[in-house]
mmCIF file of C-alpha atoms in Angstrom:
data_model
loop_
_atom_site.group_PDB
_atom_site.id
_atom_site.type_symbol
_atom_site.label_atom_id
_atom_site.label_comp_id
_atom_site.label_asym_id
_atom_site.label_seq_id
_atom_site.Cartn_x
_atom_site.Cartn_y
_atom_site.Cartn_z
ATOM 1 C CA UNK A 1 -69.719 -68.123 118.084
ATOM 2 C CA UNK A 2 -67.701 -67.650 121.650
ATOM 3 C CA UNK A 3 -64.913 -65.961 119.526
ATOM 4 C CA UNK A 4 -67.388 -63.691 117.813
ATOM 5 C CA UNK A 5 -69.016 -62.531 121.029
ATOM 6 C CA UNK A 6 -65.851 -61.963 122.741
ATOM 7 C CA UNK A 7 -64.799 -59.480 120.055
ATOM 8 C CA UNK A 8 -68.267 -57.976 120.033
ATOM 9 C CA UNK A 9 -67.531 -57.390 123.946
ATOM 10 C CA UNK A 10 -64.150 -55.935 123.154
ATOM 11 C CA UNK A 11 -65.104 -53.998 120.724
ATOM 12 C CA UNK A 12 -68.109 -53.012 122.529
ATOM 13 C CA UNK A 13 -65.798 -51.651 125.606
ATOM 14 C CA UNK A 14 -63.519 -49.949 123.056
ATOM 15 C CA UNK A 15 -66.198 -47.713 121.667
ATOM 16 C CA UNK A 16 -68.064 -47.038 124.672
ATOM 17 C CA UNK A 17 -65.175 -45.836 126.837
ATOM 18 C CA UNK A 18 -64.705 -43.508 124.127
ATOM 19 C CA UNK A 19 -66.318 -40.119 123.309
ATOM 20 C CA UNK A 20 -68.030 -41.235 119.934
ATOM 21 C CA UNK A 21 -71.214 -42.330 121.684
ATOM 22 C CA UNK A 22 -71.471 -38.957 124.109
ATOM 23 C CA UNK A 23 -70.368 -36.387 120.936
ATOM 24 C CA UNK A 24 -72.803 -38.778 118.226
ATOM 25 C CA UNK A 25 -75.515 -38.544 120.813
ATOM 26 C CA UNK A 26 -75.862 -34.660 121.357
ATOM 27 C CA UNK A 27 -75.617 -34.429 117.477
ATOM 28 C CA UNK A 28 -78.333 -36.220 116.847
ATOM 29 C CA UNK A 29 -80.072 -34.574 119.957
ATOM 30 C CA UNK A 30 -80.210 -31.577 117.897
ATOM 31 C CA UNK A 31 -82.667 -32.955 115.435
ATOM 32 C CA UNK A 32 -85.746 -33.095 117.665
ATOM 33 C CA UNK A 33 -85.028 -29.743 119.401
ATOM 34 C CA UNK A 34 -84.736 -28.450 116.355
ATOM 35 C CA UNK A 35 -88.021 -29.758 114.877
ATOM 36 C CA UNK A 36 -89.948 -29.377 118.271
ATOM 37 C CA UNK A 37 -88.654 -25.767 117.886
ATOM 38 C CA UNK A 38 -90.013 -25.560 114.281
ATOM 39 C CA UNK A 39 -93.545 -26.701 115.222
ATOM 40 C CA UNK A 40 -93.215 -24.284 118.392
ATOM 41 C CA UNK A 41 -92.881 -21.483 115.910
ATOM 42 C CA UNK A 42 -95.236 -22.500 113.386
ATOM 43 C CA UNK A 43 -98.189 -23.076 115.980
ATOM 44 C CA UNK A 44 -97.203 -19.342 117.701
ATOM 45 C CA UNK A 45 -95.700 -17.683 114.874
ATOM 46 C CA UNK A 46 -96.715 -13.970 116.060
ATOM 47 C CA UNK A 47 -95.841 -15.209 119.824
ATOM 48 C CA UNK A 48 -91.952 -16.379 118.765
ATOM 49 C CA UNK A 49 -91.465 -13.345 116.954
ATOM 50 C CA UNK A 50 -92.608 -11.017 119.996
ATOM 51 C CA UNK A 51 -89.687 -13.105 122.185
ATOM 52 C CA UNK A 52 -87.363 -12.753 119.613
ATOM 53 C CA UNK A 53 -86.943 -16.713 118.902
ATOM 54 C CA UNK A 54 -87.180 -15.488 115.382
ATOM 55 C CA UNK A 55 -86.949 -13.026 112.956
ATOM 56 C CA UNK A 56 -89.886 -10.289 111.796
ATOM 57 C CA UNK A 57 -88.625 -11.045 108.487
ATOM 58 C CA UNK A 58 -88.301 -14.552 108.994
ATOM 59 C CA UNK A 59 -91.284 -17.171 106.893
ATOM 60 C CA UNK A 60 -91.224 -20.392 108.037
ATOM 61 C CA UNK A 61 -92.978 -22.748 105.571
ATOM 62 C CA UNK A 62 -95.239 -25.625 106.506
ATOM 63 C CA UNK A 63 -97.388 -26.820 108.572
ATOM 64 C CA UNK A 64 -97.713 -27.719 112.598
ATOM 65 C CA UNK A 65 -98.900 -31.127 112.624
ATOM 66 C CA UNK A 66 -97.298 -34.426 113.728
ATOM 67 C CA UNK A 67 -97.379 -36.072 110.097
ATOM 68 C CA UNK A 68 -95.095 -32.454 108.851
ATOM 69 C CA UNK A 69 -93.215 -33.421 112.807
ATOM 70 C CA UNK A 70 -92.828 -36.744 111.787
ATOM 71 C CA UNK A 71 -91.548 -36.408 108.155
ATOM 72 C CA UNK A 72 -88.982 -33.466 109.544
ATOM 73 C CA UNK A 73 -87.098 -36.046 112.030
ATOM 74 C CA UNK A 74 -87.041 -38.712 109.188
ATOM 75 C CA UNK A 75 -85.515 -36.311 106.803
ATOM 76 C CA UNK A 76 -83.204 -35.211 109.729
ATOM 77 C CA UNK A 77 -82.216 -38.842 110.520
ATOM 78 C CA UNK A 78 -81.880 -39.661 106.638
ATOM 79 C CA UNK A 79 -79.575 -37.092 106.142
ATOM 80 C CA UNK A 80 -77.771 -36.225 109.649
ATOM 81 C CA UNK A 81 -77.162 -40.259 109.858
ATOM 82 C CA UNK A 82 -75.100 -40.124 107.082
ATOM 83 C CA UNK A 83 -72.559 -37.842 108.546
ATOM 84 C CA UNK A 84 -73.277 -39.396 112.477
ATOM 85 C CA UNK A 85 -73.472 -42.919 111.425
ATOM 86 C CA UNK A 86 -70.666 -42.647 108.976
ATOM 87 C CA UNK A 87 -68.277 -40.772 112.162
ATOM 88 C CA UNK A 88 -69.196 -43.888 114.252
ATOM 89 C CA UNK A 89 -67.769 -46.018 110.885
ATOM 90 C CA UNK A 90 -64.970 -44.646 110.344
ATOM 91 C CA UNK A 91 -63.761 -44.338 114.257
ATOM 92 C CA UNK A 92 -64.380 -47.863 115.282
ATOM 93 C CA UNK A 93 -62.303 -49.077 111.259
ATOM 94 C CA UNK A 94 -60.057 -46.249 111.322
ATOM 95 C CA UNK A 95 -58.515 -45.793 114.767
ATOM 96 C CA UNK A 96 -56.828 -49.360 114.941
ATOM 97 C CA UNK A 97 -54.614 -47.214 111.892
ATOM 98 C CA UNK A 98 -54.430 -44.222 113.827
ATOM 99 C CA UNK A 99 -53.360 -45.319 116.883
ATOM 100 C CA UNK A 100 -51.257 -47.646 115.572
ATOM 101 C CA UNK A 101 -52.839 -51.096 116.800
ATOM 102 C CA UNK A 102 -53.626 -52.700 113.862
ATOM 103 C CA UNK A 103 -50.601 -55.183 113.421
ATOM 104 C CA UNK A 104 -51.318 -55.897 117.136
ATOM 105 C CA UNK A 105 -55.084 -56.573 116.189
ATOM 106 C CA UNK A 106 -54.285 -58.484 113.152
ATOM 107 C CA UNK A 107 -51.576 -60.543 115.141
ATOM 108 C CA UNK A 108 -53.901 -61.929 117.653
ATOM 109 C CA UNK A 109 -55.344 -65.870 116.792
ATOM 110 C CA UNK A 110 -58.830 -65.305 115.493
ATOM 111 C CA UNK A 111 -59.742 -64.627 112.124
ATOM 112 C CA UNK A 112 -59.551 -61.245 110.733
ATOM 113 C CA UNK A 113 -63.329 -61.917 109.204
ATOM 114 C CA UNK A 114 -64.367 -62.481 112.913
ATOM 115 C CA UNK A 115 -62.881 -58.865 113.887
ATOM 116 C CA UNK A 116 -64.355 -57.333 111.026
ATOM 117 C CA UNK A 117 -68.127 -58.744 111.592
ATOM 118 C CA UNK A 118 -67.852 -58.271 115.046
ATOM 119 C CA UNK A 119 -66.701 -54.351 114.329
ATOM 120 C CA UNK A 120 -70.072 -54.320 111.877
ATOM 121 C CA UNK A 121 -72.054 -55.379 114.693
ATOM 122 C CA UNK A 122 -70.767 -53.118 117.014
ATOM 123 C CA UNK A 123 -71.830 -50.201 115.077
ATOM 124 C CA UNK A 124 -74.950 -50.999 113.771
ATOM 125 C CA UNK A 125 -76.012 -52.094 117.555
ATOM 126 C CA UNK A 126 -74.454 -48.228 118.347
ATOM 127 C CA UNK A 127 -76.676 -46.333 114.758
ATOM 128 C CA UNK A 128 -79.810 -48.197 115.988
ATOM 129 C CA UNK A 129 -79.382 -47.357 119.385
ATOM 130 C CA UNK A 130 -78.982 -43.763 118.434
ATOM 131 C CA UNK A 131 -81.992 -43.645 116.550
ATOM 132 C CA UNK A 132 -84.275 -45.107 118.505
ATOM 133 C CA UNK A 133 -82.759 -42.324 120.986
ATOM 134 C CA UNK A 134 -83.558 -39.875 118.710
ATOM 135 C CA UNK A 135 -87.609 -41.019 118.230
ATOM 136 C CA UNK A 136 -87.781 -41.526 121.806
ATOM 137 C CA UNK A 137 -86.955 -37.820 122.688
ATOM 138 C CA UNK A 138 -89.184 -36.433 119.445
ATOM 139 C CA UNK A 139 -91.841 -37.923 121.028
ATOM 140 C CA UNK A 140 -91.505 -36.517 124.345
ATOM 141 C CA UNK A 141 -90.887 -33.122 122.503
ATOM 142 C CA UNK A 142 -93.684 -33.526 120.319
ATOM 143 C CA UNK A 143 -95.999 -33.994 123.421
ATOM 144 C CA UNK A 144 -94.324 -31.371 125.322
ATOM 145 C CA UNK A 145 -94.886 -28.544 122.714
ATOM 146 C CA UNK A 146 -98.307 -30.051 121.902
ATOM 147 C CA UNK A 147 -98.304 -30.831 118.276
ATOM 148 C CA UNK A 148 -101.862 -31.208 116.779
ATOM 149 C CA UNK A 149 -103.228 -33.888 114.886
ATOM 150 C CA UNK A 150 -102.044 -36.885 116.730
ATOM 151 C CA UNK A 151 -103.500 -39.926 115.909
ATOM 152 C CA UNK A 152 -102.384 -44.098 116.077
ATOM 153 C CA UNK A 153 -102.329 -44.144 112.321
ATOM 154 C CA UNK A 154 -100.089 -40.725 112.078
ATOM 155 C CA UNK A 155 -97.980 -42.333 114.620
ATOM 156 C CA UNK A 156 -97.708 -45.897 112.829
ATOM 157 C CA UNK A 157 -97.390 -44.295 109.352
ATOM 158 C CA UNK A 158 -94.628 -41.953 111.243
ATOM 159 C CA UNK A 159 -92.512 -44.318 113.108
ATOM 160 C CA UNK A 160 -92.759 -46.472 110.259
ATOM 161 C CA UNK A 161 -90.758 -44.335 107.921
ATOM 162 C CA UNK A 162 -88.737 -42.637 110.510
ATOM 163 C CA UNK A 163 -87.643 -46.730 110.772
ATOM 164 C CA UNK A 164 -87.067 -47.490 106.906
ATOM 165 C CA UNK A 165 -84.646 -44.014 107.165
ATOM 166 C CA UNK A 166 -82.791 -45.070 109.579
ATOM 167 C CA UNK A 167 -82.096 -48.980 108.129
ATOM 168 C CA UNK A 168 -81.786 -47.497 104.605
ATOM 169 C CA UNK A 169 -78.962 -45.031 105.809
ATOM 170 C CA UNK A 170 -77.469 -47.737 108.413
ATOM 171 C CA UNK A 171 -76.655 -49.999 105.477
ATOM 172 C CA UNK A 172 -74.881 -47.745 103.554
ATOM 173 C CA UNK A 173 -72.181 -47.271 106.585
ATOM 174 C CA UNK A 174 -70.080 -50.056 105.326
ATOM 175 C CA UNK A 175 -68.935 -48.681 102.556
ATOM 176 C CA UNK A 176 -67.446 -45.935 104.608
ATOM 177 C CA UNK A 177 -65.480 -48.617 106.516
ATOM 178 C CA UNK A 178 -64.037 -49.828 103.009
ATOM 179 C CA UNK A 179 -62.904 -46.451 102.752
ATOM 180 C CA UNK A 180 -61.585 -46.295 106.648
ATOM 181 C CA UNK A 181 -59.712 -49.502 105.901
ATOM 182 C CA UNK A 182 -57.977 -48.219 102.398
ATOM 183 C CA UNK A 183 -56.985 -45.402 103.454
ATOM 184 C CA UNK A 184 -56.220 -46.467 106.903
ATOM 185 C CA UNK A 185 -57.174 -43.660 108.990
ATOM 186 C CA UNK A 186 -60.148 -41.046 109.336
ATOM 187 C CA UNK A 187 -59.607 -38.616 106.644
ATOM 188 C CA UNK A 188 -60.386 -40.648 102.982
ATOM 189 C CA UNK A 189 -63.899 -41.995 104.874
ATOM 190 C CA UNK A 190 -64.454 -38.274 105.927
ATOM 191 C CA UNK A 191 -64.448 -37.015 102.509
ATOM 192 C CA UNK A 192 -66.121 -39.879 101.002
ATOM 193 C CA UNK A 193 -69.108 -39.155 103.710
ATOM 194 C CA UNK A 194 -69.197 -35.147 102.210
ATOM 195 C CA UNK A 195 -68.573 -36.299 98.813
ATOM 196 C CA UNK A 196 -71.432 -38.623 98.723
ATOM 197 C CA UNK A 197 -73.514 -35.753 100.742
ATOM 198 C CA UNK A 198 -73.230 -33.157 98.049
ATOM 199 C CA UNK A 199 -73.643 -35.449 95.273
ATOM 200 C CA UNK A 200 -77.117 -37.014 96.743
ATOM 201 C CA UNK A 201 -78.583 -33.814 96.579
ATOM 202 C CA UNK A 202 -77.431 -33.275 93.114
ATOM 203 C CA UNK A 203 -78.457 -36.501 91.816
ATOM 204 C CA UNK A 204 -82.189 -36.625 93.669
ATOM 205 C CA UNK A 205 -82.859 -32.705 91.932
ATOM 206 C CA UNK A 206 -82.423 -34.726 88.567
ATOM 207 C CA UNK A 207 -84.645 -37.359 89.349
ATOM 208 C CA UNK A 208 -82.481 -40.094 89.468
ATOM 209 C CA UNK A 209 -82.554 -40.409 93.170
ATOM 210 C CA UNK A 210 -83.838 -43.418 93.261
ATOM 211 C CA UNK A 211 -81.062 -44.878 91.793
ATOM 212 C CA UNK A 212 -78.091 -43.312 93.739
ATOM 213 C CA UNK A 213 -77.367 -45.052 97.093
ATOM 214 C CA UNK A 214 -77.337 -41.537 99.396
ATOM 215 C CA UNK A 215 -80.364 -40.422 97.897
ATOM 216 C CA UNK A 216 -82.866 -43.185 98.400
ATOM 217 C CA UNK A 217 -82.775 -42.375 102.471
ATOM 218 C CA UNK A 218 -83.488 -38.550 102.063
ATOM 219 C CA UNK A 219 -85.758 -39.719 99.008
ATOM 220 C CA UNK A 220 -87.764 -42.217 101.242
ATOM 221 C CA UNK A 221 -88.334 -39.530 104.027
ATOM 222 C CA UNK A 222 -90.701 -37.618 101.833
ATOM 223 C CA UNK A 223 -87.638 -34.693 101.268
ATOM 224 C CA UNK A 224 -88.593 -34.880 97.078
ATOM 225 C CA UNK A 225 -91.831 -36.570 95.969
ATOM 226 C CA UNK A 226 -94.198 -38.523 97.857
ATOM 227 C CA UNK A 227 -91.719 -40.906 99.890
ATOM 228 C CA UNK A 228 -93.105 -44.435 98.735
ATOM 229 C CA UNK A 229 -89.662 -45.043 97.039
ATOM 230 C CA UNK A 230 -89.007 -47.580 100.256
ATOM 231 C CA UNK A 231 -91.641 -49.961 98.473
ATOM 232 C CA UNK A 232 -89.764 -49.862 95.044
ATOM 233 C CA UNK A 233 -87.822 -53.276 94.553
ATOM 234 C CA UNK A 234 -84.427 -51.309 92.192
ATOM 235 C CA UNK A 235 -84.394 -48.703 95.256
ATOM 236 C CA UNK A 236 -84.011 -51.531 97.983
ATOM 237 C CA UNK A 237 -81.811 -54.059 95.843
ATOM 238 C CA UNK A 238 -79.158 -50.999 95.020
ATOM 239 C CA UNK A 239 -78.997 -50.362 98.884
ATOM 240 C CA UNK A 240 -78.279 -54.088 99.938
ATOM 241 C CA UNK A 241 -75.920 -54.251 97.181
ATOM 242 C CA UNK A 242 -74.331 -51.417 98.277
ATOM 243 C CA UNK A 243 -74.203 -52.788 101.820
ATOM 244 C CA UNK A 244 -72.580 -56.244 100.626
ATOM 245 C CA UNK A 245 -70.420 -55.033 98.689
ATOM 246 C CA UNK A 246 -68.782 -52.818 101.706
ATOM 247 C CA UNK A 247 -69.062 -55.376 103.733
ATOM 248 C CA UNK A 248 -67.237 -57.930 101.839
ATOM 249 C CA UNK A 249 -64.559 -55.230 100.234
ATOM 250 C CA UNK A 250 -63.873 -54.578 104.016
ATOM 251 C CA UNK A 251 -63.564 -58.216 104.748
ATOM 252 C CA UNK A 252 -61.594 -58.972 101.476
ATOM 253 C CA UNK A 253 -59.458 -55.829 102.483
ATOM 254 C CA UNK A 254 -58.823 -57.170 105.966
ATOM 255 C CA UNK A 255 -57.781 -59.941 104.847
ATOM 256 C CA UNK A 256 -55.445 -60.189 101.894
ATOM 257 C CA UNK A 257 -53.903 -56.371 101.839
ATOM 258 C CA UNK A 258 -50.774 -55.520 103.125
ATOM 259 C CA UNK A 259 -51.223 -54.584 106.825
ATOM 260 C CA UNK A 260 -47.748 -53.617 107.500
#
């Protein structure tokens, strides 16, 4: 246990004293501004076209209430954490290739399972931090522009789902490690991340969304259907068998491939 909180420490240090954090975090800022913004023009439409916010032309679909607020930053997380969470990924796995430390890593006396879980933590600790960030500021932007139709249940129901997005597209980051590890560096987890972008929204148009790992996230935040797909037992047990198996092809990688 000492040895696994040491490494989270180190690893800790090593992706806070970098930019990831800083450049993830005003990403993801971007998602309540740009909501708030939405529900600014929806409730003034007439108002942000006199100031020029938007276009004449422009027709902005939907409605200005926190449950439409609400749905827009899960969607937003569900499909902007893929990218964000996946960049954390792939920096903390990939730079020990990158910058060349990785036989220096792998030389030190603790097990190479250790530095791998203790990586995992690391970033999840980082994703969840980020999107309880994210909530925190829609809030305060919500409130600020005034959204109507606040209410405790709107809020629980809200939060709720906003939650189950941001888990559901957490778990899938460790397959983008796998990737970081293989192909030792940023660029193969990169292009798995845009790969697996494109091809969720092709696969949740045909309906199968609910079977297809990046879909169930976007699927879940009410983006196609009626988001209940969170309480359907085949949606959950692909996820976390997604998850393991990135976590323990990482591991496995770590451990028996040729490092040299």
């Amino acid at each position: 246990m000492s040895k696994i909180m040491t490494c989270v420490l180190i690893e800790g240090k090593k992706l806070f004293s970098s930019k990831v954090p800083l450049i993830s975090m005003l990403v993801l800022t971007l998602v309540p501004f740009t909501g708030g913004f939405f529900m600014f023009a929806l409730k003034n439409l007439d108002l942000a076209q006199n100031l020029g916010l938007i276009s004449t032309k422009a027709h902005i679909v939907g409605t200005a209430d926190w449950a439409s607020y609400f749905k827009l930053l899960a969607q937003a997380i569900a499909i902007g954490g893929l990218i964000v969470f996946g960049f954390i990924t792939s920096w903390v796995f990939g730079r020990e290739y990158s910058d060349r430390t990785i036989n220096d890593l792998l030389a030190l006396p603790i097990s190479r399972n250790v530095i791998v879980f203790s990586k995992f933590i690391v970033t999840v600790l980082l994703c969840l931090i980020l999107s309880i960030y994210v909530l925190a500021i829609g809030l305060l932007i919500g409130r600020i522009v005034h959204i109507p139709g606040w209410s405790f249940n709107t809020m629980i129901v809200g939060i709720t789902v906003f939650t189950f997005c941001s888990i559901l597209t957490i778990l899938l980051s460790p397959l983008v490690a796998l990737f970081a590890s293989v192909g030792r560096g940023y660029l193969s987890p990169l292009g798995f991340m845009i790969f697996t972008l494109v091809l969720a929204q092709i696969v949740a148009v045909t309906g199968y969304g609910h079977l297809f790992p990046w879909s169930i996230p976007a699927i879940t935040s009410g983006i196609v259907g009626d988001g209940q797909v969170m309480l359907e037992g085949v949606s959950i047990f692909i996820i976390l068998l997604t998850n393991i198996f990135g976590i323990v092809g990482t591991m496995l990688w770590w451990r028996y491939a040729d490092q040299s």
